[in-house]
PDB file of C-alpha atoms (C1' of nucleotides) in Angstrom:
ATOM      1  CA  UNK N 349      11.872 -22.186  23.587  1.00 96.00           C
ATOM      2  CA  UNK N 350       8.257 -21.000  23.428  1.00 98.00           C
ATOM      3  CA  UNK N 351       4.917 -22.718  23.695  1.00 98.00           C
ATOM      4  CA  UNK N 352       1.198 -22.177  23.351  1.00 98.00           C
ATOM      5  CA  UNK N 353      -1.980 -24.026  24.256  1.00 98.00           C
ATOM      6  CA  UNK N 354      -4.322 -24.875  21.403  1.00 98.00           C
ATOM      7  CA  UNK N 355      -7.977 -24.078  21.869  1.00 97.00           C
ATOM      8  CA  UNK N 356      -9.919 -27.241  22.597  1.00 95.00           C
ATOM      9  CA  UNK N 357     -12.488 -26.597  19.875  1.00 97.00           C
ATOM     10  CA  UNK N 358      -9.850 -25.937  17.217  1.00 98.00           C
ATOM     11  CA  UNK N 359      -8.246 -29.218  16.146  1.00 98.00           C
ATOM     12  CA  UNK N 360      -4.682 -29.142  14.911  1.00 98.00           C
ATOM     13  CA  UNK N 361      -2.381 -31.973  13.938  1.00 98.00           C
ATOM     14  CA  UNK N 362       1.222 -31.000  13.337  1.00 98.00           C
ATOM     15  CA  UNK N 363       1.887 -34.429  11.871  1.00 97.00           C
ATOM     16  CA  UNK N 364      -0.906 -34.356   9.289  1.00 98.00           C
ATOM     17  CA  UNK N 365      -0.182 -30.748   8.436  1.00 98.00           C
ATOM     18  CA  UNK N 366       3.511 -31.265   7.743  1.00 98.00           C
ATOM     19  CA  UNK N 367       3.220 -34.755   6.319  1.00 95.00           C
ATOM     20  CA  UNK N 368       0.513 -34.281   3.712  1.00 94.00           C
ATOM     21  CA  UNK N 369       2.845 -33.158   0.945  1.00 95.00           C
ATOM     22  CA  UNK N 370       2.209 -29.416   0.863  1.00 97.00           C
ATOM     23  CA  UNK N 371       5.687 -28.463   2.148  1.00 98.00           C
ATOM     24  CA  UNK N 372       9.054 -29.919   1.216  1.00 98.00           C
ATOM     25  CA  UNK N 373      11.577 -28.682   3.764  1.00 98.00           C
ATOM     26  CA  UNK N 374      10.342 -30.327   6.967  1.00 98.00           C
ATOM     27  CA  UNK N 375      11.751 -33.434   8.662  1.00 97.00           C
ATOM     28  CA  UNK N 376      10.732 -35.387  11.732  1.00 97.00           C
ATOM     29  CA  UNK N 377      13.737 -36.381  13.829  1.00 96.00           C
ATOM     30  CA  UNK N 378      14.029 -37.368  17.477  1.00 96.00           C
ATOM     31  CA  UNK N 379      10.627 -36.146  18.516  1.00 97.00           C
ATOM     32  CA  UNK N 380      10.799 -32.799  16.756  1.00 98.00           C
ATOM     33  CA  UNK N 381       9.754 -31.460  13.386  1.00 98.00           C
ATOM     34  CA  UNK N 382      12.668 -29.516  11.909  1.00 98.00           C
ATOM     35  CA  UNK N 383      11.874 -27.095   9.146  1.00 98.00           C
ATOM     36  CA  UNK N 384      13.317 -24.348   7.028  1.00 98.00           C
ATOM     37  CA  UNK N 385      10.890 -21.641   5.993  1.00 98.00           C
ATOM     38  CA  UNK N 386      12.322 -18.967   3.738  1.00 96.00           C
ATOM     39  CA  UNK N 387      15.350 -17.691   5.629  1.00 96.00           C
ATOM     40  CA  UNK N 388      14.659 -19.182   9.014  1.00 97.00           C
ATOM     41  CA  UNK N 389      15.010 -22.579  10.631  1.00 98.00           C
ATOM     42  CA  UNK N 390      12.732 -23.798  13.359  1.00 98.00           C
ATOM     43  CA  UNK N 391      11.821 -26.891  15.280  1.00 98.00           C
ATOM     44  CA  UNK N 392       8.462 -27.676  16.773  1.00 98.00           C
ATOM     45  CA  UNK N 393       6.622 -30.460  18.509  1.00 98.00           C
ATOM     46  CA  UNK N 394       3.088 -31.185  19.631  1.00 98.00           C
ATOM     47  CA  UNK N 395       2.104 -32.840  22.875  1.00 98.00           C
ATOM     48  CA  UNK N 396      -1.672 -33.034  22.994  1.00 97.00           C
ATOM     49  CA  UNK N 397      -2.881 -29.444  23.002  1.00 98.00           C
ATOM     50  CA  UNK N 398       0.563 -27.977  23.580  1.00 98.00           C
ATOM     51  CA  UNK N 399       2.812 -26.702  20.830  1.00 98.00           C
ATOM     52  CA  UNK N 400       6.452 -26.119  21.737  1.00 98.00           C
ATOM     53  CA  UNK N 401       8.939 -24.560  19.367  1.00 98.00           C
ATOM     54  CA  UNK N 402      12.124 -22.612  18.841  1.00 98.00           C
ATOM     55  CA  UNK N 403      13.061 -20.271  16.004  1.00 98.00           C
ATOM     56  CA  UNK N 404      10.016 -18.032  15.604  1.00 98.00           C
ATOM     57  CA  UNK N 405       7.617 -15.877  17.577  1.00 98.00           C
ATOM     58  CA  UNK N 406       4.055 -16.888  18.333  1.00 98.00           C
ATOM     59  CA  UNK N 407       2.633 -14.585  15.700  1.00 98.00           C
ATOM     60  CA  UNK N 408       4.602 -16.425  13.032  1.00 98.00           C
ATOM     61  CA  UNK N 409       3.487 -19.840  14.258  1.00 98.00           C
ATOM     62  CA  UNK N 410      -0.182 -18.845  14.340  1.00 98.00           C
ATOM     63  CA  UNK N 411      -0.031 -17.366  10.866  1.00 98.00           C
ATOM     64  CA  UNK N 412       2.077 -20.118   9.312  1.00 98.00           C
ATOM     65  CA  UNK N 413      -0.160 -22.931  10.532  1.00 98.00           C
ATOM     66  CA  UNK N 414      -3.399 -21.003  10.022  1.00 98.00           C
ATOM     67  CA  UNK N 415      -4.290 -21.365  13.692  1.00 98.00           C
ATOM     68  CA  UNK N 416      -6.380 -18.227  13.277  1.00 97.00           C
ATOM     69  CA  UNK N 417      -8.891 -20.015  11.032  1.00 98.00           C
ATOM     70  CA  UNK N 418     -11.963 -21.854  12.300  1.00 98.00           C
ATOM     71  CA  UNK N 419     -11.148 -25.367  11.084  1.00 98.00           C
ATOM     72  CA  UNK N 420     -14.387 -27.133  12.134  1.00 98.00           C
ATOM     73  CA  UNK N 421     -16.330 -24.502  10.245  1.00 98.00           C
ATOM     74  CA  UNK N 422     -14.139 -25.023   7.175  1.00 98.00           C
ATOM     75  CA  UNK N 423     -14.258 -28.829   7.156  1.00 98.00           C
ATOM     76  CA  UNK N 424     -17.961 -28.713   7.998  1.00 98.00           C
ATOM     77  CA  UNK N 425     -18.600 -26.683   4.869  1.00 98.00           C
ATOM     78  CA  UNK N 426     -17.417 -29.473   2.565  1.00 98.00           C
ATOM     79  CA  UNK N 427     -18.244 -32.546   4.663  1.00 98.00           C
ATOM     80  CA  UNK N 428     -20.905 -33.566   2.187  1.00 98.00           C
ATOM     81  CA  UNK N 429     -20.407 -37.251   1.368  1.00 98.00           C
ATOM     82  CA  UNK N 430     -19.065 -40.423   3.000  1.00 98.00           C
ATOM     83  CA  UNK N 431     -15.759 -40.383   1.138  1.00 97.00           C
ATOM     84  CA  UNK N 432     -14.673 -36.879   2.085  1.00 98.00           C
ATOM     85  CA  UNK N 433     -16.080 -37.482   5.556  1.00 98.00           C
ATOM     86  CA  UNK N 434     -13.686 -40.394   5.975  1.00 98.00           C
ATOM     87  CA  UNK N 435     -10.789 -38.295   4.698  1.00 98.00           C
ATOM     88  CA  UNK N 436     -11.606 -35.535   7.191  1.00 98.00           C
ATOM     89  CA  UNK N 437     -11.667 -38.112   9.957  1.00 98.00           C
ATOM     90  CA  UNK N 438      -8.412 -39.676   8.860  1.00 97.00           C
ATOM     91  CA  UNK N 439      -6.555 -36.355   8.647  1.00 97.00           C
ATOM     92  CA  UNK N 440      -8.210 -34.671  11.581  1.00 98.00           C
ATOM     93  CA  UNK N 441      -6.428 -31.420  12.413  1.00 98.00           C
ATOM     94  CA  UNK N 442      -4.815 -30.975   9.001  1.00 98.00           C
ATOM     95  CA  UNK N 443      -4.439 -27.284   8.212  1.00 98.00           C
ATOM     96  CA  UNK N 444      -3.162 -25.674   5.079  1.00 98.00           C
ATOM     97  CA  UNK N 445       0.056 -23.753   5.580  1.00 98.00           C
ATOM     98  CA  UNK N 446       0.693 -20.120   4.671  1.00 98.00           C
ATOM     99  CA  UNK N 447       3.836 -20.612   2.629  1.00 98.00           C
ATOM    100  CA  UNK N 448       6.256 -17.893   1.577  1.00 98.00           C
ATOM    101  CA  UNK N 449       5.084 -16.910  -1.871  1.00 98.00           C
ATOM    102  CA  UNK N 450       8.352 -16.893  -3.753  1.00 98.00           C
ATOM    103  CA  UNK N 451       9.531 -20.152  -2.236  1.00 98.00           C
ATOM    104  CA  UNK N 452       6.214 -21.830  -2.950  1.00 98.00           C
ATOM    105  CA  UNK N 453       6.222 -20.650  -6.552  1.00 98.00           C
ATOM    106  CA  UNK N 454       9.653 -22.050  -7.344  1.00 98.00           C
ATOM    107  CA  UNK N 455       8.993 -25.197  -5.325  1.00 98.00           C
ATOM    108  CA  UNK N 456       5.964 -26.116  -7.393  1.00 98.00           C
ATOM    109  CA  UNK N 457       7.806 -25.484 -10.631  1.00 98.00           C
ATOM    110  CA  UNK N 458      10.324 -28.001  -9.295  1.00 98.00           C
ATOM    111  CA  UNK N 459       7.518 -30.389  -8.409  1.00 98.00           C
ATOM    112  CA  UNK N 460       6.129 -31.121 -11.847  1.00 97.00           C
ATOM    113  CA  UNK N 461       6.160 -34.729 -12.958  1.00 97.00           C
ATOM    114  CA  UNK N 462       8.227 -35.846  -9.975  1.00 97.00           C
ATOM    115  CA  UNK N 463       7.655 -37.731  -6.759  1.00 96.00           C
ATOM    116  CA  UNK N 464       7.922 -36.093  -3.372  1.00 96.00           C
ATOM    117  CA  UNK N 465      11.359 -37.458  -2.358  1.00 97.00           C
ATOM    118  CA  UNK N 466      12.794 -36.146  -5.631  1.00 98.00           C
ATOM    119  CA  UNK N 467      11.184 -32.725  -5.134  1.00 98.00           C
ATOM    120  CA  UNK N 468      12.647 -32.494  -1.652  1.00 98.00           C
ATOM    121  CA  UNK N 469      16.115 -33.400  -2.881  1.00 98.00           C
ATOM    122  CA  UNK N 470      15.953 -30.815  -5.662  1.00 98.00           C
ATOM    123  CA  UNK N 471      14.926 -28.001  -3.352  1.00 98.00           C
ATOM    124  CA  UNK N 472      17.594 -28.929  -0.826  1.00 98.00           C
ATOM    125  CA  UNK N 473      20.267 -28.909  -3.546  1.00 98.00           C
ATOM    126  CA  UNK N 474      18.978 -25.540  -4.758  1.00 98.00           C
ATOM    127  CA  UNK N 475      19.219 -24.091  -1.253  1.00 98.00           C
ATOM    128  CA  UNK N 476      22.730 -25.435  -0.753  1.00 98.00           C
ATOM    129  CA  UNK N 477      23.866 -24.046  -4.079  1.00 98.00           C
ATOM    130  CA  UNK N 478      22.292 -20.603  -3.956  1.00 98.00           C
ATOM    131  CA  UNK N 479      20.777 -20.010  -0.518  1.00 98.00           C
ATOM    132  CA  UNK N 480      22.206 -18.047   2.375  1.00 98.00           C
ATOM    133  CA  UNK N 481      23.945 -20.141   4.987  1.00 98.00           C
ATOM    134  CA  UNK N 482      23.073 -19.560   8.627  1.00 98.00           C
ATOM    135  CA  UNK N 483      23.303 -21.316  11.953  1.00 98.00           C
ATOM    136  CA  UNK N 484      20.458 -22.541  14.135  1.00 98.00           C
ATOM    137  CA  UNK N 485      21.101 -24.309  17.434  1.00 98.00           C
ATOM    138  CA  UNK N 486      24.684 -24.819  16.397  1.00 98.00           C
ATOM    139  CA  UNK N 487      23.957 -26.457  13.069  1.00 96.00           C
ATOM    140  CA  UNK N 488      24.265 -25.049   9.533  1.00 97.00           C
ATOM    141  CA  UNK N 489      21.229 -24.483   7.355  1.00 98.00           C
ATOM    142  CA  UNK N 490      20.583 -22.920   3.966  1.00 98.00           C
ATOM    143  CA  UNK N 491      17.698 -20.541   3.391  1.00 98.00           C
ATOM    144  CA  UNK N 492      15.624 -20.556   0.262  1.00 98.00           C
ATOM    145  CA  UNK N 493      17.472 -18.624  -2.492  1.00 98.00           C
ATOM    146  CA  UNK N 494      16.259 -15.128  -3.296  1.00 98.00           C
ATOM    147  CA  UNK N 495      14.930 -14.232  -6.756  1.00 98.00           C
ATOM    148  CA  UNK N 496      18.188 -12.371  -7.451  1.00 98.00           C
ATOM    149  CA  UNK N 497      20.303 -15.318  -6.389  1.00 98.00           C
ATOM    150  CA  UNK N 498      18.553 -17.619  -8.838  1.00 98.00           C
ATOM    151  CA  UNK N 499      18.233 -15.008 -11.572  1.00 98.00           C
ATOM    152  CA  UNK N 500      21.977 -14.404 -11.375  1.00 97.00           C
ATOM    153  CA  UNK N 501      23.021 -18.019 -11.802  1.00 96.00           C
ATOM    154  CA  UNK N 502      23.419 -20.046 -14.958  1.00 96.00           C
ATOM    155  CA  UNK N 503      21.511 -22.990 -16.312  1.00 96.00           C
ATOM    156  CA  UNK N 504      24.310 -25.400 -15.488  1.00 97.00           C
ATOM    157  CA  UNK N 505      24.088 -24.567 -11.794  1.00 98.00           C
ATOM    158  CA  UNK N 506      20.422 -25.451 -11.785  1.00 98.00           C
ATOM    159  CA  UNK N 507      21.062 -28.616 -13.738  1.00 98.00           C
ATOM    160  CA  UNK N 508      23.482 -29.652 -11.017  1.00 98.00           C
ATOM    161  CA  UNK N 509      20.550 -29.338  -8.642  1.00 98.00           C
ATOM    162  CA  UNK N 510      18.859 -32.164 -10.590  1.00 98.00           C
ATOM    163  CA  UNK N 511      16.289 -29.811 -12.065  1.00 98.00           C
ATOM    164  CA  UNK N 512      16.344 -31.620 -15.382  1.00 98.00           C
ATOM    165  CA  UNK N 513      14.310 -29.819 -18.025  1.00 98.00           C
ATOM    166  CA  UNK N 514      12.858 -27.576 -15.300  1.00 98.00           C
ATOM    167  CA  UNK N 515      16.160 -25.705 -15.016  1.00 98.00           C
ATOM    168  CA  UNK N 516      15.274 -23.226 -17.741  1.00 98.00           C
ATOM    169  CA  UNK N 517      11.775 -22.744 -16.299  1.00 98.00           C
ATOM    170  CA  UNK N 518      13.143 -21.883 -12.868  1.00 98.00           C
ATOM    171  CA  UNK N 519      15.723 -19.534 -14.357  1.00 98.00           C
ATOM    172  CA  UNK N 520      13.247 -17.796 -16.630  1.00 98.00           C
ATOM    173  CA  UNK N 521      10.681 -17.300 -13.873  1.00 98.00           C
ATOM    174  CA  UNK N 522      13.345 -16.011 -11.478  1.00 98.00           C
ATOM    175  CA  UNK N 523      14.580 -13.506 -14.055  1.00 98.00           C
ATOM    176  CA  UNK N 524      11.074 -12.238 -14.686  1.00 98.00           C
ATOM    177  CA  UNK N 525       9.986 -11.951 -11.077  1.00 98.00           C
ATOM    178  CA  UNK N 526      13.293 -10.517  -9.892  1.00 96.00           C
ATOM    179  CA  UNK N 527      12.725  -7.405 -11.973  1.00 95.00           C
ATOM    180  CA  UNK N 528       9.151  -6.857 -10.841  1.00 94.00           C
ATOM    181  CA  UNK N 529       8.796  -4.952  -7.611  1.00 91.00           C
ATOM    182  CA  UNK N 530       6.281  -6.628  -5.293  1.00 94.00           C
ATOM    183  CA  UNK N 531       4.938  -9.074  -7.893  1.00 96.00           C
ATOM    184  CA  UNK N 532       3.038 -10.921  -5.165  1.00 97.00           C
ATOM    185  CA  UNK N 533       0.685  -8.033  -4.571  1.00 98.00           C
ATOM    186  CA  UNK N 534      -0.889  -8.188  -7.997  1.00 97.00           C
ATOM    187  CA  UNK N 535      -1.599 -11.906  -7.613  1.00 98.00           C
ATOM    188  CA  UNK N 536      -2.849 -11.462  -4.098  1.00 98.00           C
ATOM    189  CA  UNK N 537      -5.290  -8.702  -5.001  1.00 98.00           C
ATOM    190  CA  UNK N 538      -6.639 -10.446  -8.099  1.00 98.00           C
ATOM    191  CA  UNK N 539      -9.618 -12.724  -8.242  1.00 97.00           C
ATOM    192  CA  UNK N 540      -8.799 -16.427  -8.523  1.00 98.00           C
ATOM    193  CA  UNK N 541      -9.305 -16.673 -12.288  1.00 97.00           C
ATOM    194  CA  UNK N 542      -7.174 -13.630 -13.079  1.00 97.00           C
ATOM    195  CA  UNK N 543      -4.475 -14.641 -10.621  1.00 98.00           C
ATOM    196  CA  UNK N 544      -4.348 -18.091 -12.169  1.00 98.00           C
ATOM    197  CA  UNK N 545      -4.017 -16.727 -15.686  1.00 98.00           C
ATOM    198  CA  UNK N 546      -1.238 -14.400 -14.575  1.00 98.00           C
ATOM    199  CA  UNK N 547       0.729 -17.187 -12.889  1.00 98.00           C
ATOM    200  CA  UNK N 548       0.340 -19.422 -15.918  1.00 98.00           C
ATOM    201  CA  UNK N 549       2.154 -16.889 -18.058  1.00 98.00           C
ATOM    202  CA  UNK N 550       5.317 -17.892 -16.206  1.00 98.00           C
ATOM    203  CA  UNK N 551       7.420 -20.707 -17.632  1.00 98.00           C
ATOM    204  CA  UNK N 552       6.869 -24.023 -15.924  1.00 98.00           C
ATOM    205  CA  UNK N 553       3.585 -23.027 -14.306  1.00 98.00           C
ATOM    206  CA  UNK N 554       0.564 -24.782 -15.769  1.00 98.00           C
ATOM    207  CA  UNK N 555      -2.896 -25.273 -14.267  1.00 98.00           C
ATOM    208  CA  UNK N 556      -1.782 -27.643 -11.531  1.00 98.00           C
ATOM    209  CA  UNK N 557       1.221 -25.633 -10.303  1.00 98.00           C
ATOM    210  CA  UNK N 558      -0.782 -22.410 -10.460  1.00 98.00           C
ATOM    211  CA  UNK N 559      -3.498 -23.906  -8.296  1.00 98.00           C
ATOM    212  CA  UNK N 560      -0.978 -25.184  -5.748  1.00 98.00           C
ATOM    213  CA  UNK N 561       0.649 -21.768  -5.530  1.00 98.00           C
ATOM    214  CA  UNK N 562      -2.689 -19.975  -5.199  1.00 98.00           C
ATOM    215  CA  UNK N 563      -3.842 -22.423  -2.541  1.00 98.00           C
ATOM    216  CA  UNK N 564      -0.666 -22.716  -0.459  1.00 98.00           C
ATOM    217  CA  UNK N 565       0.830 -19.252  -0.805  1.00 98.00           C
ATOM    218  CA  UNK N 566      -2.114 -16.959  -1.546  1.00 98.00           C
ATOM    219  CA  UNK N 567      -4.881 -18.653   0.436  1.00 98.00           C
ATOM    220  CA  UNK N 568      -7.237 -18.776  -2.539  1.00 98.00           C
ATOM    221  CA  UNK N 569      -9.228 -21.701  -1.197  1.00 98.00           C
ATOM    222  CA  UNK N 570     -11.312 -22.111  -4.328  1.00 98.00           C
ATOM    223  CA  UNK N 571      -8.214 -23.426  -6.126  1.00 98.00           C
ATOM    224  CA  UNK N 572      -8.434 -27.201  -6.627  1.00 98.00           C
ATOM    225  CA  UNK N 573      -5.097 -28.595  -7.851  1.00 98.00           C
ATOM    226  CA  UNK N 574      -5.503 -31.715  -9.964  1.00 97.00           C
ATOM    227  CA  UNK N 575      -2.540 -34.062 -10.057  1.00 94.00           C
ATOM    228  CA  UNK N 576      -2.525 -37.738 -11.032  1.00 93.00           C
ATOM    229  CA  UNK N 577      -3.719 -38.814  -7.568  1.00 92.00           C
ATOM    230  CA  UNK N 578      -6.587 -36.380  -7.303  1.00 96.00           C
ATOM    231  CA  UNK N 579      -7.646 -37.085 -10.884  1.00 95.00           C
ATOM    232  CA  UNK N 580      -7.798 -40.772 -10.083  1.00 93.00           C
ATOM    233  CA  UNK N 581      -9.699 -40.272  -6.839  1.00 94.00           C
ATOM    234  CA  UNK N 582     -12.213 -37.853  -8.343  1.00 95.00           C
ATOM    235  CA  UNK N 583     -12.946 -40.045 -11.325  1.00 92.00           C
ATOM    236  CA  UNK N 584     -13.304 -43.200  -9.285  1.00 92.00           C
ATOM    237  CA  UNK N 585     -15.198 -41.761  -6.339  1.00 95.00           C
ATOM    238  CA  UNK N 586     -17.245 -38.948  -7.799  1.00 95.00           C
ATOM    239  CA  UNK N 587     -17.520 -38.826 -11.579  1.00 89.00           C
ATOM    240  CA  UNK N 588     -17.972 -42.202 -13.174  1.00 75.00           C
ATOM    241  CA  UNK N 589     -18.263 -44.874 -10.573  1.00 58.00           C
ATOM    242  CA  UNK N 590     -16.040 -47.892 -10.878  1.00 50.00           C
ATOM    243  CA  UNK N 591     -12.553 -47.747 -12.277  1.00 48.00           C
ATOM    244  CA  UNK N 592     -13.426 -50.414 -14.818  1.00 48.00           C
ATOM    245  CA  UNK N 593     -16.282 -48.582 -16.484  1.00 47.00           C
ATOM    246  CA  UNK N 594     -15.132 -45.021 -16.137  1.00 48.00           C
ATOM    247  CA  UNK N 595     -14.745 -42.796 -19.095  1.00 60.00           C
ATOM    248  CA  UNK N 596     -12.188 -40.078 -18.841  1.00 68.00           C
ATOM    249  CA  UNK N 597     -13.315 -36.549 -18.284  1.00 82.00           C
ATOM    250  CA  UNK N 598     -11.444 -33.297 -18.544  1.00 89.00           C
ATOM    251  CA  UNK N 599      -9.745 -31.611 -15.636  1.00 94.00           C
ATOM    252  CA  UNK N 600     -11.964 -28.579 -16.156  1.00 94.00           C
ATOM    253  CA  UNK N 601     -15.004 -30.759 -15.558  1.00 94.00           C
ATOM    254  CA  UNK N 602     -13.442 -32.244 -12.451  1.00 96.00           C
ATOM    255  CA  UNK N 603     -12.747 -28.756 -11.175  1.00 96.00           C
ATOM    256  CA  UNK N 604     -16.279 -27.582 -11.828  1.00 96.00           C
ATOM    257  CA  UNK N 605     -17.662 -30.603 -10.040  1.00 97.00           C
ATOM    258  CA  UNK N 606     -15.323 -30.014  -7.100  1.00 98.00           C
ATOM    259  CA  UNK N 607     -16.322 -26.386  -6.723  1.00 97.00           C
ATOM    260  CA  UNK N 608     -20.021 -27.214  -6.959  1.00 97.00           C
ATOM    261  CA  UNK N 609     -19.796 -30.182  -4.630  1.00 98.00           C
ATOM    262  CA  UNK N 610     -17.311 -28.959  -1.999  1.00 98.00           C
ATOM    263  CA  UNK N 611     -17.933 -25.214  -2.222  1.00 98.00           C
ATOM    264  CA  UNK N 612     -15.656 -22.241  -1.589  1.00 98.00           C
ATOM    265  CA  UNK N 613     -13.183 -24.252   0.518  1.00 98.00           C
ATOM    266  CA  UNK N 614     -12.729 -26.972  -2.107  1.00 98.00           C
ATOM    267  CA  UNK N 615      -8.963 -26.421  -1.999  1.00 98.00           C
ATOM    268  CA  UNK N 616      -9.002 -27.437   1.648  1.00 98.00           C
ATOM    269  CA  UNK N 617     -11.076 -30.479   0.663  1.00 98.00           C
ATOM    270  CA  UNK N 618      -8.512 -31.322  -1.989  1.00 98.00           C
ATOM    271  CA  UNK N 619      -5.766 -31.447   0.599  1.00 98.00           C
ATOM    272  CA  UNK N 620      -7.774 -33.826   2.773  1.00 98.00           C
ATOM    273  CA  UNK N 621      -8.292 -36.086  -0.232  1.00 97.00           C
ATOM    274  CA  UNK N 622      -4.591 -35.919  -0.989  1.00 95.00           C
ATOM    275  CA  UNK N 623      -3.544 -36.442   2.616  1.00 94.00           C
ATOM    276  CA  UNK N 624      -5.765 -39.519   2.902  1.00 93.00           C
ATOM    277  CA  UNK N 625      -4.887 -40.908  -0.523  1.00 87.00           C
ATOM    278  CA  UNK N 626      -2.819 -43.898   0.578  1.00 74.00           C
ATOM    279  CA  UNK N 627      -5.740 -45.689   2.102  1.00 58.00           C
TER     280      UNK N 627
ATOM    281  C1'  DA R 902      13.181 -53.053 -18.777  1.00 74.04           C
ATOM    282  C1'  DA R 903       9.295 -50.486 -18.902  1.00 74.04           C
ATOM    283  C1'  DC R 904       6.548 -47.501 -15.995  1.00 74.04           C
ATOM    284  C1'  DC R 905       5.638 -43.857 -12.759  1.00 74.04           C
ATOM    285  C1'  DA R 906       5.949 -39.407 -10.134  1.00 74.04           C
ATOM    286  C1'  DG R 907       1.776 -33.249  -6.638  1.00 74.04           C
ATOM    287  C1'  DG R 908       2.926 -31.674 -15.361  1.00 74.04           C
ATOM    288  C1'  DT R 909       4.191 -28.409 -18.800  1.00 74.04           C
ATOM    289  C1'  DC R 910       5.439 -27.066 -23.378  1.00 74.04           C
ATOM    290  C1'  DA R 911       5.555 -27.061 -28.376  1.00 74.04           C
ATOM    291  C1'  DT R 912       3.414 -28.684 -32.298  1.00 74.04           C
ATOM    292  C1'  DG R 913      -0.189 -29.684 -35.529  1.00 74.04           C
ATOM    293  C1'  DA R 914      -4.892 -30.126 -36.913  1.00 74.04           C
TER     294       DA R 914
ATOM    295  C1'  DT I 838      -9.758 -25.304 -28.675  1.00 74.04           C
ATOM    296  C1'  DC I 839      -8.017 -30.367 -28.372  1.00 74.04           C
ATOM    297  C1'  DA I 840      -4.781 -34.391 -28.573  1.00 74.04           C
ATOM    298  C1'  DT I 841      -0.010 -36.113 -28.752  1.00 74.04           C
ATOM    299  C1'  DG I 842       4.882 -36.750 -27.612  1.00 74.04           C
ATOM    300  C1'  DA I 843       9.165 -35.032 -25.527  1.00 74.04           C
ATOM    301  C1'  DC I 844      11.301 -34.067 -21.515  1.00 74.04           C
ATOM    302  C1'  DA I 845      15.474 -35.081 -16.877  1.00 74.04           C
ATOM    303  C1'  DT I 846      15.728 -37.781 -13.002  1.00 74.04           C
ATOM    304  C1'  DG I 847      15.551 -41.613  -9.796  1.00 74.04           C
ATOM    305  C1'  DG I 848      12.874 -45.327  -7.762  1.00 74.04           C
ATOM    306  C1'  DT I 849      10.289 -49.771  -8.360  1.00 74.04           C
TER     307       DT I 849
END
DNA sequence: AACCAGGTCATGA
DNA sequence: TCATGACATGGT
């Protein structure tokens, strides 16, 4: 077991960070958050300014939870209206996570047109079917399947994982990326627009999934994923006033507004809006 | 029983 | 470039 003391001027909330819908393989049980990240399992808890965990070194924890970033500076940069101000207050300490790139990519293909419990079930079934089994604190876990593991399976296997029509998307993307050496580097080194276009050439990745992947796995904070919730919030709160009188506007317009209004960290702002969405 | 969920794709104008 | 409908699945 290891621990660290958070800096007093750098807010962090494990609960908001893991509960805001950006990751799908974390569970809160008996006072601990239990998670599977790529091929490792870990558990972690927060008591005030103390983080205690098992299953990773401190370097991993700091990187994974973005403890190296100046959060007040980030939230301050987009704290520009009463609505986002309230969301920042409600989700105080929420940090974006640095997700494994491959896992994040497949996860958000699995996420389309589904609710969060269904996404979680799908990914768990996928890991059980094709992931590597290992033991952590005496219990069995399944890591996230490698590109080769998915690329080598058949459509029926993925259908058994409740992928529905996404099965062929997952398989196709796995086959493509499995043959490319270090595909992440090209995305990582590209500007946001180019990276987004490249990702969208993969089956099952449209504008929304691409933005989630760029935001959560490539730290391109200018990405502003628009799902049904964010679309609703943006139209009601920022674009056209009341729900009754609003006229619909395109996602591209919403995105432009978001980047102009919230600035270069608008992706971070998006996650605060999403995290605070249930009132 | 329709409708919805962290949407995307194929089609047709 | 844009609307429109289909699409697997499970919950409400």
